[in-house]
Backbone as numpy.savetxt, mean C-alpha at the origin, in Angstrom:
# Nx Ny Nz CAx CAy CAz Cx Cy Cz
79.49 45.08 -50.33 79.21 43.86 -50.97 77.97 43.74 -48.60
77.45 43.43 -48.66 76.25 43.73 -47.49 76.79 42.85 -46.52
76.04 43.15 -45.37 76.50 42.86 -44.34 75.54 42.25 -43.81
75.45 41.18 -43.86 73.98 39.72 -42.97 73.23 40.11 -41.73
74.84 41.05 -40.99 74.25 41.05 -39.81 73.47 42.31 -39.42
73.85 42.76 -40.58 72.92 43.85 -40.53 71.51 44.20 -41.07
71.63 43.84 -42.42 70.32 43.02 -42.79 69.12 43.39 -41.67
67.70 44.24 -42.29 67.05 44.33 -41.86 65.66 43.85 -42.53
64.94 42.84 -41.74 63.58 42.16 -42.60 62.79 43.55 -42.96
61.61 43.00 -44.17 60.87 44.23 -43.85 59.44 44.25 -42.93
58.90 45.66 -42.87 58.17 45.79 -42.33 57.34 44.80 -41.99
56.95 44.36 -43.18 55.26 43.97 -43.87 55.86 42.13 -42.96
57.27 41.90 -43.11 57.50 40.33 -42.78 57.13 40.13 -41.17
57.08 40.99 -40.26 57.95 41.33 -38.96 55.99 41.13 -38.27
55.05 41.94 -38.60 54.19 42.21 -38.65 52.65 40.42 -38.60
53.44 40.27 -40.48 52.95 39.03 -40.79 53.06 38.37 -40.06
54.44 37.49 -38.83 54.68 37.09 -38.24 53.85 37.34 -36.78
53.85 38.55 -36.39 52.89 38.44 -35.25 51.32 38.22 -35.55
51.33 38.85 -36.45 49.53 37.70 -36.31 50.02 36.64 -36.12
50.58 36.44 -36.84 50.17 35.13 -37.32 50.21 34.42 -35.50
51.63 34.79 -34.71 51.78 33.80 -33.43 50.87 34.79 -32.95
50.48 35.45 -33.31 48.74 36.17 -31.99 47.42 35.54 -32.18
47.60 35.10 -33.57 46.42 33.81 -34.34 46.93 33.11 -33.20
48.02 32.52 -33.23 48.41 30.73 -32.69 47.70 31.13 -31.40
48.41 32.76 -30.90 47.66 32.16 -29.37 46.62 32.38 -29.21
45.67 33.20 -29.29 44.10 33.19 -29.38 43.66 32.09 -29.39
44.36 31.15 -31.10 43.92 29.97 -30.98 43.77 28.45 -29.85
44.86 29.10 -28.85 45.85 28.22 -28.22 44.48 28.74 -26.96
44.26 30.20 -26.81 43.23 29.71 -25.71 42.07 29.86 -26.22
41.83 30.11 -27.01 39.91 29.70 -27.61 39.98 28.24 -26.98
41.25 27.57 -27.40 41.14 26.25 -27.45 40.97 25.43 -25.87
41.87 26.21 -24.85 41.93 25.99 -23.82 40.04 26.35 -22.83
39.83 27.26 -23.02 38.33 27.87 -22.83 37.43 26.73 -23.65
37.77 26.24 -24.60 36.58 25.64 -24.85 37.00 23.98 -23.90
38.09 23.77 -23.53 38.08 22.22 -22.84 38.01 22.75 -21.25
37.91 23.87 -21.12 37.67 24.19 -19.75 35.71 24.18 -20.36
35.72 24.28 -20.79 33.53 24.46 -20.92 33.44 23.18 -20.59
34.41 22.00 -21.96 33.33 21.47 -22.62 33.50 20.48 -20.62
34.82 20.47 -19.89 34.84 19.88 -19.00 34.06 20.10 -17.51
33.89 21.60 -17.96 32.43 22.09 -16.34 31.26 21.62 -16.72
31.19 21.12 -17.67 29.28 20.56 -18.20 29.69 19.79 -18.26
30.95 18.57 -18.33 30.61 17.08 -17.85 30.83 17.01 -16.61
31.32 17.94 -15.34 31.52 17.35 -14.44 30.34 17.90 -14.00
29.43 18.97 -14.56 27.63 19.36 -13.99 27.23 18.29 -14.35
26.87 18.24 -15.66 26.10 17.47 -16.17 25.95 16.24 -14.93
27.43 15.29 -14.60 27.56 14.23 -14.18 26.90 14.29 -12.94
27.34 15.80 -11.82 26.95 16.09 -10.75 25.64 16.22 -10.81
24.85 16.91 -11.16 23.36 16.90 -12.11 22.28 15.60 -12.17
23.20 14.94 -13.02 22.35 13.21 -12.99 22.41 12.36 -11.79
23.69 12.61 -11.44 23.28 12.63 -9.33 22.26 12.64 -9.12
22.25 13.93 -8.75 21.93 14.61 -7.89 19.77 13.89 -8.75
20.34 14.78 -9.65 18.76 14.01 -9.94 17.91 12.63 -9.58
19.34 11.55 -9.69 18.87 10.41 -9.47 18.63 10.41 -8.15
19.41 10.32 -7.14 19.01 10.61 -5.71 18.19 11.65 -5.46
17.64 12.39 -6.11 16.10 13.26 -5.69 15.32 11.97 -6.30
15.60 11.59 -7.50 14.08 10.92 -8.29 14.06 9.45 -6.98
15.47 8.76 -6.16 15.33 7.74 -5.41 15.01 7.58 -4.03
14.55 9.52 -3.73 14.59 10.14 -2.58 12.92 9.74 -2.62
12.38 10.71 -3.66 10.76 10.38 -3.88 10.15 9.16 -3.63
10.79 8.14 -4.68 10.34 6.74 -5.49 10.25 6.27 -3.80
11.24 6.80 -2.62 11.82 5.44 -1.30 10.28 6.36 -0.58
10.05 7.77 -0.64 8.55 8.44 0.11 7.12 7.38 -0.40
7.05 8.23 -1.54 6.32 7.39 -1.80 5.51 5.71 -0.97
6.25 4.79 -1.51 6.63 3.54 -0.90 6.53 3.05 0.25
6.46 4.47 1.16 6.35 4.33 2.71 5.19 5.07 2.87
4.86 6.27 2.28 3.39 6.55 2.62 2.20 5.63 2.43
2.43 5.00 0.83 1.61 3.85 0.64 1.62 2.74 1.51
2.32 2.23 1.86 2.90 1.08 2.91 1.96 1.31 4.22
2.51 3.42 4.47 1.25 3.46 5.95 0.49 3.36 5.65
-0.05 3.50 4.50 -1.57 4.40 3.87 -1.95 2.65 4.58
-1.81 1.42 3.58 -2.27 0.32 3.17 -2.52 -0.71 5.21
-0.82 -0.39 5.33 -1.37 -0.26 7.13 -2.15 0.19 8.04
-2.73 1.41 7.54 -3.11 2.19 8.38 -5.10 1.68 7.57
-4.72 1.57 6.87 -6.18 0.64 6.59 -6.66 -0.36 6.58
-5.87 -1.60 6.94 -5.75 -3.00 7.55 -6.09 -2.44 8.80
-5.51 -1.57 9.51 -5.66 -1.57 11.53 -7.55 -1.19 10.95
-7.37 -0.07 10.42 -8.98 0.50 10.23 -10.09 -1.13 9.91
-9.44 -1.93 9.31 -10.45 -2.96 9.13 -10.17 -4.08 10.41
-9.43 -4.40 11.37 -9.15 -4.79 11.91 -10.05 -4.17 13.32
-9.99 -2.85 13.50 -10.67 -2.61 14.37 -11.76 -2.87 14.03
-12.04 -2.27 13.03 -13.87 -2.00 12.76 -14.48 -3.60 13.39
-14.44 -5.05 13.03 -14.06 -5.50 12.68 -14.25 -6.54 14.61
-13.43 -5.97 14.81 -13.84 -6.37 16.18 -14.78 -5.66 16.76
-14.10 -4.31 16.50 -15.72 -3.33 17.28 -16.85 -4.29 16.97
-17.25 -4.71 15.65 -18.86 -4.85 15.65 -18.95 -6.05 16.04
-17.81 -6.78 15.88 -17.72 -8.69 16.66 -18.30 -8.55 18.30
-17.37 -7.36 19.20 -17.95 -6.85 20.50 -19.15 -6.76 20.46
-19.65 -5.79 19.81 -20.87 -5.27 19.96 -22.41 -6.61 19.95
-21.90 -7.04 19.05 -23.17 -8.16 18.73 -22.27 -9.32 19.67
-21.79 -9.24 21.03 -20.59 -10.65 21.03 -21.92 -11.15 22.14
-23.00 -10.00 22.96 -23.90 -10.27 23.86 -24.72 -11.24 22.85
-25.32 -11.01 22.07 -26.34 -12.01 21.60 -25.74 -13.37 21.99
-24.63 -13.23 21.01 -23.72 -14.77 20.61 -23.69 -15.40 21.78
-23.24 -14.76 22.52 -22.48 -15.49 23.88 -23.79 -16.19 24.52
-24.92 -15.87 24.89 -26.65 -15.63 25.73 -27.21 -16.55 25.30
-28.16 -17.45 25.81 -29.06 -18.93 25.50 -30.06 -17.40 24.91
-31.40 -17.38 24.06 -32.01 -16.98 23.89 -33.72 -17.90 23.55
-34.59 -17.03 23.81 -35.99 -17.68 23.13 -36.28 -17.54 22.05
-36.58 -18.33 20.81 -36.87 -17.71 19.64 -37.57 -16.49 19.48
-38.43 -16.01 20.64 -39.00 -14.90 20.69 -37.61 -13.40 19.97
-37.11 -13.98 21.27 -35.74 -13.09 21.34 -34.82 -12.77 20.52
-34.47 -13.93 19.66 -33.59 -14.60 18.90 -34.10 -13.33 17.83
-36.23 -13.48 17.46 -36.22 -12.62 15.96 -35.19 -10.65 16.53
-35.88 -10.49 17.51 -34.96 -9.37 17.95 -33.72 -8.73 18.23
-32.72 -9.75 18.37 -31.55 -10.38 18.57 -30.94 -10.01 16.85
-31.83 -10.63 15.72 -31.71 -11.33 14.39 -31.74 -9.34 13.93
-32.48 -8.83 14.40 -33.03 -7.16 14.25 -31.64 -6.55 14.80
-31.20 -6.39 15.76 -30.40 -5.57 15.75 -29.17 -5.90 15.14
-29.61 -7.26 14.87 -27.87 -7.32 14.29 -27.31 -7.07 13.17
-28.27 -8.37 12.22 -28.64 -6.83 10.90 -28.48 -5.52 10.86
-28.91 -4.65 11.58 -29.20 -2.65 11.37 -27.35 -3.00 12.36
-26.94 -3.49 13.30 -25.23 -3.13 13.10 -24.47 -3.38 12.27
-24.83 -4.74 11.28 -23.87 -4.90 10.67 -23.99 -4.06 9.52
-25.60 -3.73 8.62 -25.28 -2.90 8.20 -24.59 -1.27 7.74
-24.59 -1.48 9.40 -23.26 -0.06 9.78 -22.33 -0.26 9.23
-21.35 -1.39 9.07 -19.65 -1.56 8.63 -20.06 -2.08 7.58
-20.90 -2.34 6.73 -21.13 -2.24 5.05 -20.20 -1.25 3.98
-19.56 -1.03 3.46 -18.56 -0.09 2.24 -18.18 0.86 3.96
-17.83 0.39 4.65 -16.97 1.09 5.70 -15.34 0.85 5.83
-14.61 0.76 6.10 -13.20 0.89 6.26 -12.65 -0.32 5.15
-13.55 0.06 3.92 -12.91 -1.20 2.91 -14.05 -2.43 2.90
-15.18 -2.95 3.45 -15.34 -3.60 3.70 -16.59 -4.09 2.99
-16.86 -5.19 2.19 -17.76 -5.26 1.23 -18.57 -6.41 1.52
-18.44 -6.97 2.08 -19.26 -8.01 2.78 -18.86 -8.80 3.69
-19.93 -9.20 5.06 -19.93 -9.80 6.38 -20.27 -11.48 5.88
-19.58 -12.03 6.71 -19.70 -13.21 6.72 -20.54 -14.06 8.50
-20.84 -14.60 9.17 -21.40 -14.64 10.32 -21.70 -15.57 10.97
-21.19 -16.03 11.98 -21.35 -17.65 12.35 -21.19 -17.81 13.45
-22.53 -17.86 13.76 -23.25 -17.86 15.03 -23.35 -19.33 15.45
-23.91 -19.76 17.20 -24.26 -20.49 17.12 -25.12 -21.74 17.11
-24.88 -22.71 16.16 -25.48 -23.30 15.88 -26.80 -23.69 16.02
-27.31 -23.73 17.74 -29.00 -23.06 17.83 -29.77 -22.26 17.48
-29.29 -20.68 17.03 -29.55 -19.93 16.57 -30.89 -19.92 15.21
-31.70 -19.30 15.45 -32.57 -19.51 14.93 -32.19 -19.33 13.44
-31.71 -18.38 12.68 -31.15 -16.50 11.75 -29.75 -17.59 11.69
-29.58 -18.88 11.05 -27.85 -19.34 11.37 -28.25 -19.48 9.64
-28.92 -19.51 9.11 -28.55 -19.75 8.03 -29.35 -18.52 6.92
-29.44 -17.78 7.19 -29.67 -16.36 7.00 -28.99 -15.15 5.83
-28.96 -15.00 4.72 -28.81 -14.59 3.61 -29.06 -13.94 2.76
-28.35 -12.61 3.16 -29.07 -11.51 2.07 -27.94 -10.65 1.10
-28.23 -9.61 0.66 -26.90 -9.08 -0.27 -25.68 -8.62 0.10
-25.51 -8.00 1.28 -24.53 -7.19 2.25 -23.31 -8.82 3.27
-24.46 -9.43 3.28 -23.94 -10.32 4.97 -24.76 -11.42 4.15
-23.85 -12.68 5.18 -24.90 -13.44 5.69 -24.57 -14.37 7.07
-25.38 -15.66 7.58 -24.86 -15.94 8.72 -25.20 -17.49 8.90
-24.15 -18.31 9.09 -23.59 -19.48 9.46 -23.24 -20.53 10.90
-23.45 -21.65 10.56 -23.02 -22.33 11.76 -22.57 -22.58 11.89
-21.68 -22.16 13.28 -20.14 -21.97 13.67 -19.46 -23.61 13.20
-20.60 -24.84 13.30 -20.02 -26.17 12.86 -19.55 -25.70 11.71
-20.07 -24.99 10.69 -19.67 -24.84 9.56 -18.48 -23.76 8.68
-17.88 -23.54 9.88 -16.57 -22.79 9.59 -14.98 -23.55 9.05
-15.07 -22.76 7.81 -14.16 -23.75 7.22 -13.20 -23.56 7.65
-11.83 -24.38 7.26 -10.44 -24.23 7.76 -10.50 -24.66 9.83
-9.13 -24.88 9.67 -9.08 -25.21 11.42 -9.31 -24.21 12.57
-10.25 -25.43 13.00 -11.10 -24.73 13.72 -10.11 -25.08 15.22
-8.70 -26.04 15.79 -8.53 -25.58 16.54 -7.68 -24.22 16.26
-7.30 -23.69 15.95 -6.58 -22.92 15.57 -7.20 -21.56 15.94
-8.64 -21.16 16.00 -10.26 -20.27 15.25 -10.44 -20.25 17.50
-10.21 -21.99 17.76 -11.07 -21.59 19.04 -10.14 -20.78 20.27
-8.76 -20.88 19.35 -7.76 -19.45 20.69 -8.96 -18.06 20.45
-9.01 -17.61 19.39 -9.70 -16.17 19.53 -8.67 -15.53 18.94
-8.64 -14.77 19.10 -8.27 -12.90 17.95 -8.72 -12.81 16.27
-7.40 -12.28 15.42 -8.13 -11.79 14.56 -6.94 -12.56 13.35
-7.45 -12.98 12.56 -6.87 -13.47 11.17 -6.85 -13.40 10.19
-5.86 -13.39 8.73 -5.80 -12.44 7.53 -6.01 -13.86 6.78
-6.98 -14.08 5.89 -6.78 -14.75 4.97 -6.33 -14.31 3.83
-4.97 -14.72 2.51 -4.68 -14.01 1.61 -5.29 -14.13 0.50
-5.25 -13.17 -0.53 -6.70 -13.69 -1.47 -7.29 -14.90 -2.18
-8.16 -14.82 -1.89 -9.42 -16.26 -2.49 -10.61 -16.09 -2.88
-11.02 -16.59 -3.99 -13.05 -16.41 -4.49 -13.18 -16.58 -3.13
-14.84 -16.13 -3.44 -15.38 -16.30 -2.42 -17.03 -15.62 -2.80
-17.93 -17.21 -2.71 -19.56 -16.27 -3.00 -19.71 -15.11 -2.46
-20.65 -14.50 -2.42 -21.37 -13.42 -1.81 -23.05 -13.64 -2.02
-23.73 -13.00 -1.60 -25.30 -12.96 -0.80 -26.00 -13.21 -1.93
-25.19 -12.53 -3.28 -25.90 -11.69 -4.35 -25.96 -13.11 -5.84
-24.90 -14.17 -4.98 -24.66 -15.28 -5.67 -23.62 -15.03 -6.59
-22.33 -13.70 -6.39 -21.61 -13.37 -7.59 -20.59 -13.92 -6.18
-19.39 -13.95 -7.79 -17.98 -14.37 -6.92 -17.02 -13.04 -6.67
-15.85 -13.26 -5.88 -15.90 -12.77 -5.71 -13.49 -12.92 -5.34
-12.45 -12.00 -5.81 -11.37 -12.76 -5.31 -11.19 -11.01 -3.77
-11.03 -11.67 -3.27 -11.29 -11.17 -1.61 -9.98 -11.47 -0.42
-9.49 -10.23 0.32 -8.89 -10.69 1.68 -9.63 -10.85 2.56
-9.40 -11.56 3.73 -10.67 -11.21 4.70 -9.60 -11.38 6.04
-10.83 -11.02 6.60 -10.01 -10.19 8.34 -10.78 -11.18 9.58
-10.83 -11.65 10.30 -11.59 -12.85 10.41 -10.70 -12.61 12.32
-12.13 -12.24 12.97 -12.41 -12.63 14.26 -13.13 -13.52 15.10
-12.44 -14.22 16.09 -13.06 -15.21 16.62 -13.45 -15.53 18.18
-13.95 -15.37 18.17 -15.06 -15.04 20.35 -15.00 -15.79 21.15
-14.25 -16.33 21.67 -15.54 -17.70 22.78 -16.62 -17.53 23.79
-16.83 -18.45 24.27 -18.45 -18.18 24.65 -16.96 -18.14 26.78
-17.94 -16.98 27.15 -17.30 -16.76 28.62 -17.85 -17.98 29.44
-19.11 -19.08 29.31 -19.43 -20.10 30.01 -18.28 -21.37 30.18
-17.49 -20.90 28.55 -16.61 -22.40 28.07 -15.72 -21.92 27.22
-14.06 -21.47 27.86 -13.58 -20.71 26.45 -12.93 -21.91 25.35
-13.14 -23.35 25.31 -13.33 -24.03 24.63 -14.11 -24.49 23.55
-14.78 -23.60 23.79 -16.05 -23.21 22.56 -16.35 -21.83 22.18
-16.33 -21.71 20.33 -16.98 -20.34 20.05 -18.42 -20.20 20.36
-18.49 -18.29 20.20 -19.51 -17.92 20.85 -19.77 -17.12 19.40
-18.97 -16.50 18.95 -19.51 -16.42 17.07 -17.99 -16.60 16.60
-17.84 -16.26 15.65 -16.49 -16.40 14.18 -17.19 -15.44 12.75
-16.74 -14.07 12.95 -17.32 -13.12 12.06 -15.61 -12.80 10.89
-16.87 -12.83 9.49 -15.46 -12.60 8.32 -15.15 -11.19 8.05
-14.66 -10.46 8.29 -15.52 -9.41 7.03 -14.36 -9.30 5.89
-15.11 -9.76 4.11 -14.12 -9.22 3.19 -14.35 -8.14 2.68
-12.49 -7.96 2.39 -12.20 -6.53 1.43 -12.01 -7.55 -0.20
-12.54 -6.63 -0.94 -12.67 -6.28 -2.87 -12.37 -5.10 -3.40
């Protein structure tokens, strides 16, 4: 009878077991590598998505700030243009003049106002002048003249002078058409009487 301790396993069985162990080891290594790759991809994707979101937010913020700065700059240009225009024609509005002189000053005012049409987004101008001016009711395609007494709104507020912004509202232009506009208005007082307006200029933007 053979001693069991001396029984040797066939070579084919040993090789088969070795291959099985090696195969299992390779599978485990592959699974480990696969898990590592999946985790790495998820971490990279998460970081990339976060970076992309942060970059997108940064670009949106920069665009918004640039747009805001551009709009503010445009509005500043409107204020400067309107104030400059009224400052140029102020001597005509502040002084008493004969009818002949008023004809000449009307021509000069019209020439000056034409220079500001379509400049700094200004589409139409409305100038309120002293009631005695002979051109107080003149209207053209680009601007119109009116009497100070016909200024709409709170005159007590305007008599203080300065710049006024009015939100979007509907206005009739000289050609008879209506437009929704923003209005930048500038008021100036008479030198001889600070309780009286010398002129009130409205610049319409649309």
